[in-house]
Amino acid sequence: MSATLSTTMSAVTVISPETNEDVQTVVCAYEQIVVRGGGTKPALCTAGDGATVLDTRRLTGIVEYEPGEFVFTARAGTPLREIADALAAYGQYLPFDPPLVQEGATLGGTVAAGLSGSGRHRYGGVRDFLIGVRFVDGQGRLVRGGGKVVKNAAGFDLPKLLVGSIGRLGVIVEASFKVFPQPPRYATLRVSQPSLDAALAAITRLNGSTFDIEALDLLIEAGAPVLYVRQGGLATTLEERQQSLRIWLGVGTPLRETDEAEFWAAARAFSWAPADWSLVKTPITLNTIPVLEQILQASGAQRRYLAGGALVWIAWPGELAQLHVYLTQLQLSGLVLRGETQWPFVGARTGASLAARVKRVLDPTNRFPIL
Amino acid sequence: METSGLISELERCFPPDRLLQRPAQMAPYESDALTAFRARPAAVILAETQAEVIQAVRLCHRHAIPFVARGSGTSLSGGSLPVEEGIVIALNRLNRVLRLDPAQRIAVVEPGVINLDVSRAAAPHGLYYAPDPSSQLICTIGGNVAFNSGGAHCLKYGMTANHVLGLKAVLPDGEVVQLGGESLESVGPDLTGFFVGSEGLFGVALEIILRLLPKPECYRTVLAAYDSLAGAGDAVAQVVASGLLPGAMEIMDALAIEAAEAAVHAGYPRDAAALLIVELEGERVQVEAEFAHLLRVIEGSGPKTVTVAKDDADRARIWKGRKSAFSAVGRLSPDYLVQDGVVPRSRLGEALATIERLSRTHNLRVANVFHAGDGNLHPLILFNGRVAGELERAEALAGEIIQMCIALGGSVTGEHGIGMEKRQHMRAMFTTTDLEVMAELRRALDPGEISNRGKMFPDGEAPALSSHGVHPLERQGVISRE
Ligand SMILES: Cc1cc2nc3c(=O)[nH]c(=O)nc-3n(C[C@H](O)[C@H](O)[C@H](O)COP(=O)(O)OP(=O)(O)OC[C@H]3O[C@@H](n4cnc5c(N)ncnc54)[C@H](O)[C@@H]3O)c2cc1C
């Protein structure tokens, strides 16, 4: 087998298969496996004692990309950076705006973690763009779901099942996506808000408005709420559209063009989050923000609310057990991307019993960590 | 099947007027919009509450009797065909919009709510529910969820799955689960997405959380006529490749145009071999600028004529023609089969030319009216079931179209589902292992395979293809196809 074996300083074996058959062989050969892509979400891919790391980074390369079709297929270990570059050459992009692109996140890791970024505001998240997937389940079976065309209703939607499965239902080895033309130009308005209530009211108004907004993030800067509203489109009309938005909002300062791209790149990189704090993804709704914000502020957490109040990234300084208690009280759930934890979920959880049934089919002997 | 034990328990739970058992009462439920299949259930339950549905499912499970959930019975793939001697759980009476929250832009609905009623309820708030199947006046959200239904305006914002945030369902063994929630995001495996499109095999959706969108500020619609169907198909590839992102892109061929004109006088040019409708939506300034670009692309694609919708009334007329075309074509012929295959958009022209050729060699008329923007074909194969051999020829033709879609790297179904009809084609799409894993997943949720037994998987028992004609509800005047 062409896999390379290497041993790190701890007693963890790392295997880097190159082919799908290698992956099948590895899965059948080891009893405890943790799948790792770029390793940018350490809480989801750190192996405990005795476990073997299956590193996907040699399962790499774009398999098919037909620009005129706005669809591509790539192997799971392909860095997002490579994909983003290939798409950009034809004016296309991943509309769900995955995070950690420059930090080395892979396509498969992004699907498995179920991560989308600020740009998901416009057209939807990773689940909405994934159209096909190939994976090796815990029994070593190579399974395919979905397809390579933008619309397909044949069979159960295994691609969606794999979104957010964090390597615990199988090893994703290949994924197909639909993509969109990228807006040729972007512009962002920075809108300071007098209070959280005012910020939430502004988000509510914007969410119900006819403005086409690419991203709508709420930040807390020096204790005060600030909205960042990103628009995109033809260069010829963008200025006029931003002007109408500014008039409609009554306030707002455009970011300078150079700062604009940098601002959203920084968001993608989580550069605002202290590196040694835990980082947690938490799906929310607008009406949970007031209570949540009180807790996060009082706890000294850093946070960034995305996509018009659909999601918050929490950088948490303390024990995750405490965050777990808070989120559970609010009936919110979270996924730990970075931080010390045995179990990556915090807070409330829905669908656990159905997930367990699925797990018993795809990974009956728990080769991958429990789900 | 031994149903008497179950029936007597059901009789204790449901009054006789909501537990139909006489053949005449059950006739409207014997088939769906794929009328070539028909099966008589042991009983039809007209459920009124979620608790009743749960109870019915649990009883079926305890007695190991199969059931089929049913919305409006407009499935085109035999999805809501009853299991012979099984139970039908009709959900039309669970038709309440439970909550509409304009600030969060969500609607929580029961499964029997009619698709269009969601948009109607949301309209006062400037919101709408995006997926718009042509059957939206009658089909239910429950049916849409089961089939991940699409529509003309699914190009930009996706199909049903992209608009369902969460749901409550009773699994076939009686467990009630809550999946997803009110947020656009989730953590853990996307179980909501997994449930959507499961064709009624994962149990019954009881409550569905839908995402609503603000109505766009502006629409711009253009109608281009072509000398050939392939020409219109190639134009679609050019629009897609141009980097524009239309909200809708639809094609109708000469037969469909003629039928739509006869039905609703949409004002379509009569002498065209094919019509292409392209619509942009969004902020006015942006749409106007993009529309100019679109018109240049269309002009470059060699159309016969190009007509731009002048106002809302014009636009409404264009869409009325398109949305009625399907059933209007159906009226041209005593019987028809509709296919739902998908091909890569860049291969549309080629695919349409092949369909024309197949139509000639099989000597059957085929009308095309379909979601061109996502390469989702809807050839309607017209035949007369009373003429010996025509049904078989129509089926052979349908099979060849499906094979073509697969050969071009597409799919056997874009939105109508596998149901009863396309089961044998699953093997062409998936390996034995893929199907085995899907079957195991199904049994993990439904050990007795009682939920919609016999559908989707290739080896289920099929009732013989037999009768034909209009939908039983249609014959009774209960529904009409618009
Ligand atoms: C004229 C016409 C035009 C059409 N146009 C389109 C179109 O543009 N796009 C498109 O996608 N489809 C279209 N269809 C097909 C059909 O309307 C859709 O498949 C629709 O979603 C079916 O809804 P229904 O309420 O009629 O469901 P039914 O036919 O009653 O049921 C369909 C399936 O859903 C299951 N089901 C129903 N309710 C539930 C529930 N609550 N939980 C779990 N499973 C359930 C049933 O068991 C069955 O398998 C069209 C059909 C016709 C007749």
PDB file of N, CA and C in Angstrom, chain A residues 66 69-70 120 122-123 127-128 141 143-144 150-154 156 160-161 163-164 181 207 209-212 234 237 240-241 281 283-287 310 350-351 353 357 361, chain B residues 104-105 157 159 161-162 173 175 178 183-186 188-191 202 214-215 240 243 282-283 285-286 342 344-346 371 374 376 411 413 415 429-430 434 438 440 444 456:
ATOM      1  N   GLU A  66     -15.525  21.860 -14.708  1.00  0.00           N
ATOM      2  CA  GLU A  66     -15.927  22.427 -15.980  1.00  0.00           C
ATOM      3  C   GLU A  66     -16.520  23.797 -15.694  1.00  0.00           C
ATOM      4  N   GLU A  69     -20.010  24.800 -16.505  1.00  0.00           N
ATOM      5  CA  GLU A  69     -21.041  24.034 -15.827  1.00  0.00           C
ATOM      6  C   GLU A  69     -21.236  24.491 -14.376  1.00  0.00           C
ATOM      7  N   PHE A  70     -20.276  25.263 -13.853  1.00  0.00           N
ATOM      8  CA  PHE A  70     -20.335  25.755 -12.472  1.00  0.00           C
ATOM      9  C   PHE A  70     -20.431  24.605 -11.466  1.00  0.00           C
ATOM     10  N   ARG A 120     -22.067  33.202   3.781  1.00  0.00           N
ATOM     11  CA  ARG A 120     -23.201  32.280   3.662  1.00  0.00           C
ATOM     12  C   ARG A 120     -24.527  33.049   3.746  1.00  0.00           C
ATOM     13  N   ARG A 122     -25.678  35.301   1.898  1.00  0.00           N
ATOM     14  CA  ARG A 122     -26.336  35.600   0.636  1.00  0.00           C
ATOM     15  C   ARG A 122     -27.091  34.388   0.070  1.00  0.00           C
ATOM     16  N   TYR A 123     -26.431  33.242  -0.050  1.00  0.00           N
ATOM     17  CA  TYR A 123     -27.039  32.118  -0.764  1.00  0.00           C
ATOM     18  C   TYR A 123     -27.137  30.827   0.032  1.00  0.00           C
ATOM     19  N   ARG A 127     -23.965  23.055   3.229  1.00  0.00           N
ATOM     20  CA  ARG A 127     -24.994  22.049   2.935  1.00  0.00           C
ATOM     21  C   ARG A 127     -25.756  22.375   1.653  1.00  0.00           C
ATOM     22  N   ASP A 128     -25.854  23.658   1.354  1.00  0.00           N
ATOM     23  CA  ASP A 128     -26.654  24.073   0.203  1.00  0.00           C
ATOM     24  C   ASP A 128     -25.886  23.986  -1.115  1.00  0.00           C
ATOM     25  N   ARG A 141     -16.480   0.310   3.574  1.00  0.00           N
ATOM     26  CA  ARG A 141     -17.197   0.333   2.290  1.00  0.00           C
ATOM     27  C   ARG A 141     -17.056   1.706   1.632  1.00  0.00           C
ATOM     28  N   VAL A 143     -18.708   4.375  -0.435  1.00  0.00           N
ATOM     29  CA  VAL A 143     -20.117   4.683  -0.693  1.00  0.00           C
ATOM     30  C   VAL A 143     -20.230   6.035  -1.386  1.00  0.00           C
ATOM     31  N   ARG A 144     -21.167   6.116  -2.304  1.00  0.00           N
ATOM     32  CA  ARG A 144     -21.395   7.395  -2.975  1.00  0.00           C
ATOM     33  C   ARG A 144     -22.834   7.839  -2.791  1.00  0.00           C
ATOM     34  N   VAL A 150     -26.338  19.774 -10.798  1.00  0.00           N
ATOM     35  CA  VAL A 150     -26.788  20.707  -9.760  1.00  0.00           C
ATOM     36  C   VAL A 150     -28.105  20.279  -9.121  1.00  0.00           C
ATOM     37  N   LYS A 151     -28.841  19.406  -9.782  1.00  0.00           N
ATOM     38  CA  LYS A 151     -30.134  19.014  -9.245  1.00  0.00           C
ATOM     39  C   LYS A 151     -30.239  17.503  -9.358  1.00  0.00           C
ATOM     40  N   ASN A 152     -30.660  16.853  -8.297  1.00  0.00           N
ATOM     41  CA  ASN A 152     -30.615  15.402  -8.293  1.00  0.00           C
ATOM     42  C   ASN A 152     -31.414  14.896  -7.106  1.00  0.00           C
ATOM     43  N   ALA A 153     -32.455  14.147  -7.356  1.00  0.00           N
ATOM     44  CA  ALA A 153     -33.306  13.684  -6.258  1.00  0.00           C
ATOM     45  C   ALA A 153     -33.227  12.175  -6.076  1.00  0.00           C
ATOM     46  N   ALA A 154     -32.204  11.538  -6.663  1.00  0.00           N
ATOM     47  CA  ALA A 154     -32.144  10.074  -6.599  1.00  0.00           C
ATOM     48  C   ALA A 154     -31.482   9.588  -5.316  1.00  0.00           C
ATOM     49  N   PHE A 156     -31.286   8.561  -1.022  1.00  0.00           N
ATOM     50  CA  PHE A 156     -31.235   9.395   0.179  1.00  0.00           C
ATOM     51  C   PHE A 156     -30.126  10.431   0.042  1.00  0.00           C
ATOM     52  N   LYS A 160     -25.843  15.457   2.473  1.00  0.00           N
ATOM     53  CA  LYS A 160     -26.238  16.282   3.620  1.00  0.00           C
ATOM     54  C   LYS A 160     -25.949  15.567   4.932  1.00  0.00           C
ATOM     55  N   LEU A 161     -26.136  14.254   4.938  1.00  0.00           N
ATOM     56  CA  LEU A 161     -25.861  13.496   6.159  1.00  0.00           C
ATOM     57  C   LEU A 161     -24.398  13.643   6.576  1.00  0.00           C
ATOM     58  N   VAL A 163     -22.493  16.266   5.997  1.00  0.00           N
ATOM     59  CA  VAL A 163     -22.190  17.627   6.432  1.00  0.00           C
ATOM     60  C   VAL A 163     -22.332  17.676   7.959  1.00  0.00           C
ATOM     61  N   GLY A 164     -21.265  18.029   8.644  1.00  0.00           N
ATOM     62  CA  GLY A 164     -21.318  18.103  10.100  1.00  0.00           C
ATOM     63  C   GLY A 164     -21.078  16.772  10.792  1.00  0.00           C
ATOM     64  N   PRO A 181     -21.054  32.349  -9.958  1.00  0.00           N
ATOM     65  CA  PRO A 181     -20.159  33.430 -10.382  1.00  0.00           C
ATOM     66  C   PRO A 181     -19.906  34.371  -9.198  1.00  0.00           C
ATOM     67  N   ASN A 207     -32.760  42.267   7.203  1.00  0.00           N
ATOM     68  CA  ASN A 207     -33.154  40.910   6.820  1.00  0.00           C
ATOM     69  C   ASN A 207     -34.473  40.903   6.052  1.00  0.00           C
ATOM     70  N   SER A 209     -35.509  43.392   4.195  1.00  0.00           N
ATOM     71  CA  SER A 209     -35.477  44.383   3.119  1.00  0.00           C
ATOM     72  C   SER A 209     -35.150  43.732   1.782  1.00  0.00           C
ATOM     73  N   THR A 210     -35.212  44.511   0.729  1.00  0.00           N
ATOM     74  CA  THR A 210     -34.918  43.965  -0.597  1.00  0.00           C
ATOM     75  C   THR A 210     -33.469  44.197  -1.002  1.00  0.00           C
ATOM     76  N   PHE A 211     -32.652  44.714  -0.087  1.00  0.00           N
ATOM     77  CA  PHE A 211     -31.227  44.855  -0.418  1.00  0.00           C
ATOM     78  C   PHE A 211     -30.598  43.475  -0.549  1.00  0.00           C
ATOM     79  N   ASP A 212     -29.799  43.288  -1.585  1.00  0.00           N
ATOM     80  CA  ASP A 212     -29.053  42.036  -1.723  1.00  0.00           C
ATOM     81  C   ASP A 212     -27.744  42.178  -0.956  1.00  0.00           C
ATOM     82  N   LEU A 234     -21.845  44.302  -9.846  1.00  0.00           N
ATOM     83  CA  LEU A 234     -21.158  44.982 -10.932  1.00  0.00           C
ATOM     84  C   LEU A 234     -20.532  46.278 -10.431  1.00  0.00           C
ATOM     85  N   THR A 237     -22.468  49.637 -10.717  1.00  0.00           N
ATOM     86  CA  THR A 237     -23.645  50.015  -9.923  1.00  0.00           C
ATOM     87  C   THR A 237     -23.384  49.961  -8.424  1.00  0.00           C
ATOM     88  N   GLU A 240     -23.544  53.243  -6.294  1.00  0.00           N
ATOM     89  CA  GLU A 240     -24.913  53.753  -6.180  1.00  0.00           C
ATOM     90  C   GLU A 240     -25.707  52.898  -5.181  1.00  0.00           C
ATOM     91  N   ARG A 241     -25.499  51.591  -5.243  1.00  0.00           N
ATOM     92  CA  ARG A 241     -26.239  50.707  -4.327  1.00  0.00           C
ATOM     93  C   ARG A 241     -25.806  50.939  -2.891  1.00  0.00           C
ATOM     94  N   LYS A 281     -18.438  27.181  17.428  1.00  0.00           N
ATOM     95  CA  LYS A 281     -19.499  27.588  16.492  1.00  0.00           C
ATOM     96  C   LYS A 281     -20.847  27.371  17.170  1.00  0.00           C
ATOM     97  N   PRO A 283     -24.962  27.904  16.336  1.00  0.00           N
ATOM     98  CA  PRO A 283     -26.116  28.379  15.559  1.00  0.00           C
ATOM     99  C   PRO A 283     -27.099  29.085  16.490  1.00  0.00           C
ATOM    100  N   ILE A 284     -27.617  30.204  16.061  1.00  0.00           N
ATOM    101  CA  ILE A 284     -28.559  30.956  16.898  1.00  0.00           C
ATOM    102  C   ILE A 284     -29.663  31.541  16.023  1.00  0.00           C
ATOM    103  N   THR A 285     -30.591  32.208  16.677  1.00  0.00           N
ATOM    104  CA  THR A 285     -31.525  33.062  15.954  1.00  0.00           C
ATOM    105  C   THR A 285     -31.421  34.449  16.566  1.00  0.00           C
ATOM    106  N   LEU A 286     -31.920  35.414  15.837  1.00  0.00           N
ATOM    107  CA  LEU A 286     -31.783  36.806  16.249  1.00  0.00           C
ATOM    108  C   LEU A 286     -32.299  37.029  17.674  1.00  0.00           C
ATOM    109  N   ASN A 287     -33.426  36.382  17.995  1.00  0.00           N
ATOM    110  CA  ASN A 287     -34.037  36.685  19.296  1.00  0.00           C
ATOM    111  C   ASN A 287     -33.291  36.077  20.487  1.00  0.00           C
ATOM    112  N   ALA A 310     -27.618  34.506  12.412  1.00  0.00           N
ATOM    113  CA  ALA A 310     -27.882  33.070  12.301  1.00  0.00           C
ATOM    114  C   ALA A 310     -26.824  32.236  13.021  1.00  0.00           C
ATOM    115  N   THR A 350     -30.109  18.260  19.338  1.00  0.00           N
ATOM    116  CA  THR A 350     -31.322  17.628  18.822  1.00  0.00           C
ATOM    117  C   THR A 350     -30.919  16.469  17.913  1.00  0.00           C
ATOM    118  N   GLY A 351     -31.830  15.543  17.777  1.00  0.00           N
ATOM    119  CA  GLY A 351     -31.629  14.460  16.807  1.00  0.00           C
ATOM    120  C   GLY A 351     -30.612  13.417  17.215  1.00  0.00           C
ATOM    121  N   SER A 353     -30.758  10.709  18.901  1.00  0.00           N
ATOM    122  CA  SER A 353     -31.121   9.295  18.776  1.00  0.00           C
ATOM    123  C   SER A 353     -31.121   8.864  17.311  1.00  0.00           C
ATOM    124  N   ARG A 357     -28.714   6.010  15.471  1.00  0.00           N
ATOM    125  CA  ARG A 357     -29.174   4.930  14.572  1.00  0.00           C
ATOM    126  C   ARG A 357     -28.331   4.901  13.310  1.00  0.00           C
ATOM    127  N   VAL A 361     -25.298   1.991  11.672  1.00  0.00           N
ATOM    128  CA  VAL A 361     -25.225   1.422  10.318  1.00  0.00           C
ATOM    129  C   VAL A 361     -23.844   1.655   9.706  1.00  0.00           C
TER     130      VAL A 361
ATOM    131  N   GLN B 104     -37.912  36.826  12.270  1.00  0.00           N
ATOM    132  CA  GLN B 104     -36.941  35.740  12.066  1.00  0.00           C
ATOM    133  C   GLN B 104     -37.055  35.150  10.675  1.00  0.00           C
ATOM    134  N   ARG B 105     -38.048  35.558   9.954  1.00  0.00           N
ATOM    135  CA  ARG B 105     -38.319  35.063   8.600  1.00  0.00           C
ATOM    136  C   ARG B 105     -38.476  33.545   8.568  1.00  0.00           C
ATOM    137  N   TYR B 157     -31.825  30.052  -5.270  1.00  0.00           N
ATOM    138  CA  TYR B 157     -31.939  29.793  -3.833  1.00  0.00           C
ATOM    139  C   TYR B 157     -32.227  28.334  -3.496  1.00  0.00           C
ATOM    140  N   MET B 159     -33.705  24.156  -3.778  1.00  0.00           N
ATOM    141  CA  MET B 159     -34.946  23.388  -3.710  1.00  0.00           C
ATOM    142  C   MET B 159     -35.485  23.372  -2.292  1.00  0.00           C
ATOM    143  N   ALA B 161     -35.084  21.380   0.191  1.00  0.00           N
ATOM    144  CA  ALA B 161     -34.108  21.112   1.266  1.00  0.00           C
ATOM    145  C   ALA B 161     -33.381  22.375   1.705  1.00  0.00           C
ATOM    146  N   ASN B 162     -33.187  23.293   0.782  1.00  0.00           N
ATOM    147  CA  ASN B 162     -32.467  24.507   1.117  1.00  0.00           C
ATOM    148  C   ASN B 162     -33.321  25.497   1.896  1.00  0.00           C
ATOM    149  N   ASP B 173     -41.108   3.529  13.396  1.00  0.00           N
ATOM    150  CA  ASP B 173     -41.336   2.685  14.575  1.00  0.00           C
ATOM    151  C   ASP B 173     -41.958   3.473  15.722  1.00  0.00           C
ATOM    152  N   GLU B 175     -41.121   6.441  17.122  1.00  0.00           N
ATOM    153  CA  GLU B 175     -40.369   7.447  17.876  1.00  0.00           C
ATOM    154  C   GLU B 175     -40.573   8.826  17.241  1.00  0.00           C
ATOM    155  N   GLN B 178     -37.067  15.410  16.821  1.00  0.00           N
ATOM    156  CA  GLN B 178     -36.998  16.824  16.469  1.00  0.00           C
ATOM    157  C   GLN B 178     -35.640  17.031  15.818  1.00  0.00           C
ATOM    158  N   SER B 183     -32.611  28.039  13.460  1.00  0.00           N
ATOM    159  CA  SER B 183     -31.447  28.740  12.915  1.00  0.00           C
ATOM    160  C   SER B 183     -31.163  28.264  11.491  1.00  0.00           C
ATOM    161  N   LEU B 184     -30.524  29.124  10.708  1.00  0.00           N
ATOM    162  CA  LEU B 184     -30.095  28.726   9.368  1.00  0.00           C
ATOM    163  C   LEU B 184     -28.921  27.761   9.447  1.00  0.00           C
ATOM    164  N   GLU B 185     -28.240  27.746  10.577  1.00  0.00           N
ATOM    165  CA  GLU B 185     -27.059  26.895  10.741  1.00  0.00           C
ATOM    166  C   GLU B 185     -27.379  25.751  11.695  1.00  0.00           C
ATOM    167  N   SER B 186     -26.505  24.744  11.707  1.00  0.00           N
ATOM    168  CA  SER B 186     -26.686  23.654  12.649  1.00  0.00           C
ATOM    169  C   SER B 186     -25.331  23.044  12.960  1.00  0.00           C
ATOM    170  N   GLY B 188     -23.444  19.131  14.054  1.00  0.00           N
ATOM    171  CA  GLY B 188     -23.715  17.700  13.955  1.00  0.00           C
ATOM    172  C   GLY B 188     -24.219  17.383  12.560  1.00  0.00           C
ATOM    173  N   PRO B 189     -24.382  16.077  12.257  1.00  0.00           N
ATOM    174  CA  PRO B 189     -24.828  15.685  10.915  1.00  0.00           C
ATOM    175  C   PRO B 189     -26.139  16.385  10.553  1.00  0.00           C
ATOM    176  N   ASP B 190     -26.261  16.765   9.324  1.00  0.00           N
ATOM    177  CA  ASP B 190     -27.444  17.509   8.881  1.00  0.00           C
ATOM    178  C   ASP B 190     -28.616  16.541   8.703  1.00  0.00           C
ATOM    179  N   LEU B 191     -29.236  16.208   9.804  1.00  0.00           N
ATOM    180  CA  LEU B 191     -30.301  15.203   9.773  1.00  0.00           C
ATOM    181  C   LEU B 191     -31.568  15.735   9.109  1.00  0.00           C
ATOM    182  N   PHE B 202     -38.867   7.513   5.616  1.00  0.00           N
ATOM    183  CA  PHE B 202     -38.345   7.755   6.965  1.00  0.00           C
ATOM    184  C   PHE B 202     -39.457   8.112   7.952  1.00  0.00           C
ATOM    185  N   PRO B 214     -37.330  37.657   1.633  1.00  0.00           N
ATOM    186  CA  PRO B 214     -37.991  38.906   1.239  1.00  0.00           C
ATOM    187  C   PRO B 214     -38.232  38.904  -0.259  1.00  0.00           C
ATOM    188  N   LYS B 215     -39.371  39.422  -0.670  1.00  0.00           N
ATOM    189  CA  LYS B 215     -39.639  39.502  -2.111  1.00  0.00           C
ATOM    190  C   LYS B 215     -38.635  40.434  -2.751  1.00  0.00           C
ATOM    191  N   VAL B 240     -25.726  30.530 -18.723  1.00  0.00           N
ATOM    192  CA  VAL B 240     -25.064  30.017 -17.524  1.00  0.00           C
ATOM    193  C   VAL B 240     -23.584  30.398 -17.545  1.00  0.00           C
ATOM    194  N   GLY B 243     -21.884  34.014 -16.598  1.00  0.00           N
ATOM    195  CA  GLY B 243     -21.647  34.521 -15.249  1.00  0.00           C
ATOM    196  C   GLY B 243     -22.847  35.233 -14.661  1.00  0.00           C
ATOM    197  N   GLY B 282     -33.793  40.894  -8.129  1.00  0.00           N
ATOM    198  CA  GLY B 282     -32.887  41.482  -7.148  1.00  0.00           C
ATOM    199  C   GLY B 282     -33.090  42.984  -7.035  1.00  0.00           C
ATOM    200  N   GLU B 283     -32.031  43.676  -6.619  1.00  0.00           N
ATOM    201  CA  GLU B 283     -32.086  45.123  -6.493  1.00  0.00           C
ATOM    202  C   GLU B 283     -32.176  45.752  -7.878  1.00  0.00           C
ATOM    203  N   VAL B 285     -31.228  48.553  -9.560  1.00  0.00           N
ATOM    204  CA  VAL B 285     -30.089  49.039 -10.361  1.00  0.00           C
ATOM    205  C   VAL B 285     -29.223  47.900 -10.862  1.00  0.00           C
ATOM    206  N   GLN B 286     -29.021  46.925  -9.979  1.00  0.00           N
ATOM    207  CA  GLN B 286     -28.195  45.773 -10.344  1.00  0.00           C
ATOM    208  C   GLN B 286     -28.885  44.965 -11.447  1.00  0.00           C
ATOM    209  N   VAL B 342     -31.953  14.658 -15.398  1.00  0.00           N
ATOM    210  CA  VAL B 342     -31.108  15.847 -15.373  1.00  0.00           C
ATOM    211  C   VAL B 342     -29.870  15.597 -16.220  1.00  0.00           C
ATOM    212  N   PRO B 344     -26.044  17.692 -17.561  1.00  0.00           N
ATOM    213  CA  PRO B 344     -25.233  18.893 -17.373  1.00  0.00           C
ATOM    214  C   PRO B 344     -25.758  19.996 -18.291  1.00  0.00           C
ATOM    215  N   ARG B 345     -25.767  21.234 -17.780  1.00  0.00           N
ATOM    216  CA  ARG B 345     -26.369  22.323 -18.563  1.00  0.00           C
ATOM    217  C   ARG B 345     -25.664  22.549 -19.880  1.00  0.00           C
ATOM    218  N   SER B 346     -24.368  22.268 -19.905  1.00  0.00           N
ATOM    219  CA  SER B 346     -23.624  22.491 -21.145  1.00  0.00           C
ATOM    220  C   SER B 346     -23.999  21.456 -22.214  1.00  0.00           C
ATOM    221  N   HIS B 371     -37.235  22.901 -16.468  1.00  0.00           N
ATOM    222  CA  HIS B 371     -36.342  23.791 -15.723  1.00  0.00           C
ATOM    223  C   HIS B 371     -34.954  23.744 -16.350  1.00  0.00           C
ATOM    224  N   ASP B 374     -31.305  24.419 -14.499  1.00  0.00           N
ATOM    225  CA  ASP B 374     -30.538  23.379 -13.810  1.00  0.00           C
ATOM    226  C   ASP B 374     -30.476  22.078 -14.602  1.00  0.00           C
ATOM    227  N   ASN B 376     -32.703  20.295 -15.814  1.00  0.00           N
ATOM    228  CA  ASN B 376     -33.718  19.326 -15.396  1.00  0.00           C
ATOM    229  C   ASN B 376     -34.808  19.200 -16.468  1.00  0.00           C
ATOM    230  N   SER B 411     -28.678  12.716 -13.898  1.00  0.00           N
ATOM    231  CA  SER B 411     -29.419  11.939 -12.912  1.00  0.00           C
ATOM    232  C   SER B 411     -30.755  11.505 -13.509  1.00  0.00           C
ATOM    233  N   THR B 413     -33.536  11.561 -11.883  1.00  0.00           N
ATOM    234  CA  THR B 413     -34.593  12.429 -11.398  1.00  0.00           C
ATOM    235  C   THR B 413     -34.046  13.695 -10.768  1.00  0.00           C
ATOM    236  N   GLU B 415     -36.379  16.137  -9.461  1.00  0.00           N
ATOM    237  CA  GLU B 415     -37.287  16.608  -8.415  1.00  0.00           C
ATOM    238  C   GLU B 415     -38.518  15.744  -8.206  1.00  0.00           C
ATOM    239  N   MET B 429     -27.564   4.319 -11.369  1.00  0.00           N
ATOM    240  CA  MET B 429     -27.024   5.501 -10.691  1.00  0.00           C
ATOM    241  C   MET B 429     -26.059   5.124  -9.569  1.00  0.00           C
ATOM    242  N   PHE B 430     -26.349   4.009  -8.914  1.00  0.00           N
ATOM    243  CA  PHE B 430     -25.605   3.668  -7.712  1.00  0.00           C
ATOM    244  C   PHE B 430     -25.079   2.239  -7.766  1.00  0.00           C
ATOM    245  N   ASP B 434     -23.647   1.132  -2.567  1.00  0.00           N
ATOM    246  CA  ASP B 434     -24.401   2.367  -2.266  1.00  0.00           C
ATOM    247  C   ASP B 434     -25.833   2.016  -1.869  1.00  0.00           C
ATOM    248  N   MET B 438     -27.855   2.419   1.698  1.00  0.00           N
ATOM    249  CA  MET B 438     -29.125   3.152   1.794  1.00  0.00           C
ATOM    250  C   MET B 438     -30.210   2.261   2.397  1.00  0.00           C
ATOM    251  N   GLU B 440     -29.760  -0.240   4.423  1.00  0.00           N
ATOM    252  CA  GLU B 440     -29.487  -0.419   5.853  1.00  0.00           C
ATOM    253  C   GLU B 440     -29.909   0.805   6.654  1.00  0.00           C
ATOM    254  N   ALA B 444     -32.585   0.962   9.628  1.00  0.00           N
ATOM    255  CA  ALA B 444     -32.249   1.486  10.958  1.00  0.00           C
ATOM    256  C   ALA B 444     -33.371   2.382  11.467  1.00  0.00           C
ATOM    257  N   MET B 456     -38.756   3.361  -4.116  1.00  0.00           N
ATOM    258  CA  MET B 456     -37.373   3.818  -4.226  1.00  0.00           C
ATOM    259  C   MET B 456     -36.343   2.723  -4.451  1.00  0.00           C
TER     260      MET B 456
END
